[in-house]
């Protein structure tokens, strides 16, 4: 008779401990949400007003311009001067973009998607070069983000 | 006397339950960096997902992005991060490696390595009962 009573008491104590623990975690979450933005977020927002925003704008313009004439591009030989110059401009802008994110120390999912969309438009060797640059920045820990 | 019997029965029940669980062999994420940019990462999806921190992860994926010349740029990638924040990432345009990613599932163990350029040099996975979490 004593054993079921003891087990019942132990179970009740366990439930109480769990409830207290859960309430503690809830308070921690609330406190975390109330905290100010991390420094990296603030730095990123500050950078958005300068080089980073300008570079993103250049890349967008370049992509828009290229997408506006896909048929014409398809008719041109891949080694055409226009294509080469366009690729070079885009490649340089993307490389600078990676360097900017490296300096900031982080890259968001949206920025990563934008970068990849740009990189895919390049010729195979430039594509490889920039993907390597991106991966090296991630693996070195200088840029935090995900592919 | 009765107390001893109860304890013995409880012990037997617990022991039997444990024996029925089968072999469990979690593999937390590990990333080894070789110093020249190359490295290796391994771990199972379940251990990473239910890691006690909010840092560790492992996985692979494929990106197919429309290119303005009318084709799709395709590349595969794998990435992992340990609980202590060490990251390993690689990418590949090799069709065979990209194809191998399709066999990765929720309970897979994943292992991959990369060279100094960040290009994947191997991607492997293993889906076995030992990686399924205990009840």
Coordinates of C-alpha atoms in Angstrom, one line a residue:
Chain A
X1 CA 0.0 0.0 0.0
X2 CA 2.9 2.3 0.8
X3 CA 4.6 1.8 -2.6
X4 CA 1.7 3.2 -4.7
X5 CA 1.4 6.2 -2.4
X6 CA 5.2 6.8 -2.6
X7 CA 5.1 6.5 -6.4
X8 CA 2.2 8.8 -6.6
X9 CA 4.0 11.4 -4.5
X10 CA 7.1 11.1 -6.6
X11 CA 5.1 11.5 -9.8
X12 CA 3.4 14.6 -8.5
X13 CA 6.8 16.1 -7.5
X14 CA 8.1 15.4 -11.0
X15 CA 5.1 17.2 -12.6
X16 CA 5.7 20.2 -10.4
X17 CA 9.4 20.3 -11.3
X18 CA 8.5 20.2 -15.0
X19 CA 6.0 23.0 -14.7
X20 CA 8.5 25.2 -12.8
X21 CA 11.2 24.4 -15.5
X22 CA 8.8 25.2 -18.4
X23 CA 7.8 28.6 -16.8
X24 CA 11.5 29.4 -16.4
X25 CA 12.2 28.8 -20.1
X26 CA 9.2 30.9 -21.1
X27 CA 10.6 33.9 -19.1
X28 CA 14.0 33.4 -20.9
X29 CA 12.4 33.5 -24.3
X30 CA 10.5 36.7 -23.4
X31 CA 13.8 38.2 -22.2
X32 CA 15.6 37.2 -25.4
X33 CA 12.8 38.8 -27.5
X34 CA 13.0 42.0 -25.6
X35 CA 16.8 42.3 -26.1
X36 CA 18.2 44.8 -28.7
X37 CA 19.4 43.6 -32.1
X38 CA 22.8 41.9 -32.1
X39 CA 25.7 44.1 -33.3
X40 CA 26.1 42.2 -36.6
X41 CA 22.4 43.1 -37.4
X42 CA 23.0 46.7 -36.7
X43 CA 26.2 46.7 -38.8
X44 CA 24.4 45.0 -41.6
X45 CA 21.6 47.6 -41.5
X46 CA 24.2 50.4 -41.5
X47 CA 26.0 48.9 -44.5
X48 CA 22.7 48.7 -46.4
X49 CA 22.8 52.4 -46.6
X50 CA 26.2 52.4 -48.4
X51 CA 28.2 50.0 -50.5
X52 CA 26.1 46.9 -50.0
X53 CA 22.9 48.6 -51.2
X54 CA 24.7 50.1 -54.2
X55 CA 26.2 46.7 -55.2
X56 CA 22.9 45.0 -54.9
X57 CA 21.4 47.6 -57.1
X58 CA 24.1 47.2 -59.7
X59 CA 23.6 43.4 -59.7
X60 CA 19.8 43.8 -60.0
X61 CA 20.1 46.3 -62.9
X62 CA 22.6 44.0 -64.7
X63 CA 20.3 41.0 -64.3
X64 CA 17.2 42.9 -65.4
X65 CA 19.0 44.3 -68.4
X66 CA 20.2 40.8 -69.4
X67 CA 16.8 39.2 -68.8
X68 CA 15.2 41.8 -71.1
X69 CA 17.0 40.4 -74.1
X70 CA 17.2 36.7 -73.6
X71 CA 16.5 35.8 -77.3
X72 CA 19.0 38.2 -78.6
X73 CA 21.6 36.7 -76.2
X74 CA 20.7 33.2 -77.2
X75 CA 21.4 34.2 -80.9
X76 CA 24.8 35.7 -80.0
X77 CA 27.8 33.4 -79.9
X78 CA 28.8 32.7 -76.3
X79 CA 32.1 34.3 -76.8
X80 CA 30.6 37.6 -78.2
X81 CA 32.2 40.8 -76.9
X82 CA 28.9 42.1 -75.5
X83 CA 28.4 38.9 -73.5
X84 CA 31.9 39.0 -72.2
X85 CA 31.7 42.6 -71.1
X86 CA 28.4 42.0 -69.4
X87 CA 29.7 38.9 -67.7
X88 CA 32.8 40.7 -66.5
X89 CA 30.7 43.6 -65.0
X90 CA 28.4 41.1 -63.3
X91 CA 31.2 39.0 -62.1
X92 CA 33.0 42.0 -60.6
X93 CA 29.9 43.2 -58.9
X94 CA 29.2 39.8 -57.4
X95 CA 32.8 39.4 -56.2
X96 CA 32.5 42.8 -54.5
X97 CA 29.2 41.7 -53.0
X98 CA 30.8 38.6 -51.5
X99 CA 33.6 40.8 -50.0
X100 CA 31.0 43.1 -48.5
X101 CA 29.2 40.3 -46.8
X102 CA 32.5 38.9 -45.6
X103 CA 33.3 42.3 -44.1
X104 CA 29.9 42.5 -42.5
X105 CA 30.3 38.9 -41.2
X106 CA 26.9 37.6 -42.2
X107 CA 24.7 37.0 -45.2
X108 CA 20.9 36.5 -45.1
X109 CA 19.0 33.8 -47.0
X110 CA 17.6 36.4 -49.3
X111 CA 21.0 37.9 -50.1
X112 CA 22.4 34.4 -50.6
X113 CA 19.7 33.6 -53.1
X114 CA 20.3 36.8 -54.9
X115 CA 24.0 36.0 -55.1
X116 CA 23.4 32.6 -56.4
X117 CA 21.0 33.8 -59.0
X118 CA 23.7 36.2 -60.2
X119 CA 26.5 33.6 -60.2
X120 CA 24.4 31.2 -62.3
X121 CA 24.3 33.7 -65.1
X122 CA 28.1 33.7 -65.5
X123 CA 30.2 31.5 -67.7
X124 CA 31.3 28.2 -66.2
X125 CA 34.8 29.4 -65.1
X126 CA 33.6 32.6 -63.5
X127 CA 30.8 30.6 -61.8
X128 CA 33.3 28.2 -60.3
X129 CA 35.5 31.0 -59.2
X130 CA 32.8 32.9 -57.4
X131 CA 31.3 29.8 -55.8
X132 CA 34.7 29.0 -54.5
X133 CA 35.1 32.5 -53.1
X134 CA 31.7 32.2 -51.4
X135 CA 32.3 28.8 -49.9
X136 CA 35.8 29.8 -48.7
X137 CA 34.2 32.8 -46.9
X138 CA 31.7 30.5 -45.2
X139 CA 34.2 27.8 -44.2
X140 CA 36.6 30.3 -42.8
X141 CA 33.9 31.5 -40.5
X142 CA 34.3 35.1 -41.8
X143 CA 30.8 35.0 -43.2
X144 CA 28.0 33.4 -41.3
X145 CA 25.2 32.1 -43.5
X146 CA 23.8 29.1 -45.4
X147 CA 23.7 28.2 -49.0
Chain B
X1 CA 9.8 -9.5 0.8
X2 CA 7.0 -8.1 -1.3
X3 CA 9.0 -4.9 -2.0
X4 CA 11.9 -7.0 -3.4
X5 CA 9.5 -8.8 -5.7
X6 CA 8.0 -5.5 -7.0
X7 CA 11.5 -4.1 -7.6
X8 CA 12.6 -7.3 -9.4
X9 CA 9.6 -7.3 -11.7
X10 CA 10.1 -3.6 -12.5
X11 CA 13.7 -4.2 -13.3
X12 CA 12.8 -7.0 -15.6
X13 CA 10.2 -4.9 -17.4
X14 CA 12.7 -2.0 -17.8
X15 CA 15.5 -4.3 -19.0
X16 CA 13.2 -6.0 -21.5
X17 CA 12.1 -2.6 -22.9
X18 CA 15.7 -1.5 -23.4
X19 CA 16.6 -4.7 -25.1
X20 CA 13.7 -4.2 -27.5
X21 CA 14.9 -0.8 -28.6
X22 CA 17.6 -2.1 -30.9
X23 CA 21.1 -0.6 -31.5
X24 CA 21.1 3.2 -31.4
X25 CA 24.3 4.9 -32.5
X26 CA 23.9 8.7 -32.8
X27 CA 26.6 10.6 -34.7
X28 CA 26.7 14.3 -33.6
X29 CA 28.0 16.7 -36.3
X30 CA 31.8 16.8 -36.6
X31 CA 33.6 19.2 -38.9
X32 CA 37.4 18.9 -39.5
X33 CA 39.2 21.7 -41.2
X34 CA 42.6 20.9 -42.7
X35 CA 44.0 24.4 -42.6
X36 CA 44.4 24.8 -46.4
X37 CA 40.7 25.4 -47.0
X38 CA 39.9 21.7 -47.4
X39 CA 37.9 19.8 -44.8
X40 CA 35.5 17.0 -44.0
X41 CA 32.2 16.9 -42.1
X42 CA 30.0 14.1 -40.9
X43 CA 27.0 13.5 -38.7
X44 CA 23.4 12.2 -38.7
X45 CA 20.4 14.3 -39.3
X46 CA 18.5 13.3 -36.1
X47 CA 21.4 14.1 -33.8
X48 CA 21.8 17.5 -35.5
X49 CA 18.1 18.3 -35.4
X50 CA 17.7 17.4 -31.8
X51 CA 21.0 18.7 -30.6
X52 CA 20.6 20.6 -27.3
X53 CA 21.8 23.8 -28.9
X54 CA 20.3 25.8 -31.7
X55 CA 23.5 25.8 -33.7
X56 CA 24.3 22.4 -35.0
X57 CA 22.9 21.2 -38.4
X58 CA 23.9 19.1 -41.4
X59 CA 22.3 18.6 -44.8
X60 CA 22.6 18.7 -48.5
X61 CA 20.5 20.3 -51.2
X62 CA 20.3 21.1 -54.9
X63 CA 19.7 24.5 -56.5
X64 CA 18.3 24.8 -60.0
X65 CA 18.3 28.4 -61.0
X66 CA 17.0 29.7 -64.3
X67 CA 19.7 31.3 -66.4
X68 CA 19.1 34.0 -69.0
X69 CA 20.5 31.8 -71.8
X70 CA 17.4 29.7 -71.4
X71 CA 19.0 26.8 -69.4
X72 CA 19.1 26.0 -65.7
X73 CA 22.2 26.5 -63.6
X74 CA 22.4 23.4 -61.4
X75 CA 24.6 22.8 -58.4
X76 CA 24.5 20.7 -55.3
X77 CA 25.8 21.5 -51.9
X78 CA 26.3 20.1 -48.5
X79 CA 26.8 22.0 -45.3
X80 CA 27.2 21.3 -41.6
X81 CA 27.9 23.2 -38.4
X82 CA 29.0 21.7 -35.1
X83 CA 27.5 22.7 -31.7
X84 CA 30.6 24.9 -31.2
X85 CA 30.0 26.8 -34.5
X86 CA 32.6 25.2 -36.8
X87 CA 31.2 25.3 -40.3
X88 CA 31.9 23.1 -43.3
X89 CA 30.3 23.7 -46.7
X90 CA 31.0 22.4 -50.2
X91 CA 29.3 22.7 -53.6
X92 CA 29.4 20.6 -56.7
X93 CA 28.3 20.8 -60.4
X94 CA 29.2 17.1 -60.9
X95 CA 26.0 15.4 -62.1
X96 CA 26.9 12.1 -60.3
X97 CA 27.4 13.8 -57.0
X98 CA 24.3 15.9 -57.4
X99 CA 22.3 12.7 -58.2
X100 CA 23.7 11.0 -55.0
X101 CA 21.9 13.7 -52.9
X102 CA 18.5 12.3 -53.8
X103 CA 19.0 9.2 -51.5
X104 CA 19.4 11.3 -48.4
X105 CA 16.5 11.0 -46.0
X106 CA 15.4 12.2 -42.6
X107 CA 17.3 9.5 -40.7
X108 CA 20.5 9.6 -42.8
X109 CA 24.0 9.8 -41.7
X110 CA 25.9 12.2 -44.1
X111 CA 29.6 12.5 -44.7
X112 CA 31.2 14.8 -47.2
X113 CA 34.6 16.4 -47.9
X114 CA 35.9 19.3 -49.9
X115 CA 39.1 20.6 -51.4
X116 CA 40.7 24.0 -50.9
X117 CA 38.4 25.6 -53.5
X118 CA 35.3 24.5 -51.6
X119 CA 34.3 21.9 -54.3
X120 CA 32.9 18.7 -52.9
X121 CA 35.3 15.8 -53.4
X122 CA 33.0 13.2 -51.8
X123 CA 29.4 12.9 -50.6
X124 CA 28.2 9.8 -48.9
X125 CA 25.1 8.9 -46.9
X126 CA 23.9 5.9 -44.9
X127 CA 20.3 5.4 -43.8
X128 CA 20.2 2.8 -41.0
X129 CA 18.0 2.1 -38.0
X130 CA 20.9 3.1 -35.6
X131 CA 20.2 6.7 -36.6
X132 CA 16.5 6.7 -35.8
X133 CA 16.0 8.2 -32.3
X134 CA 15.2 6.1 -29.3
X135 CA 11.6 5.9 -28.2

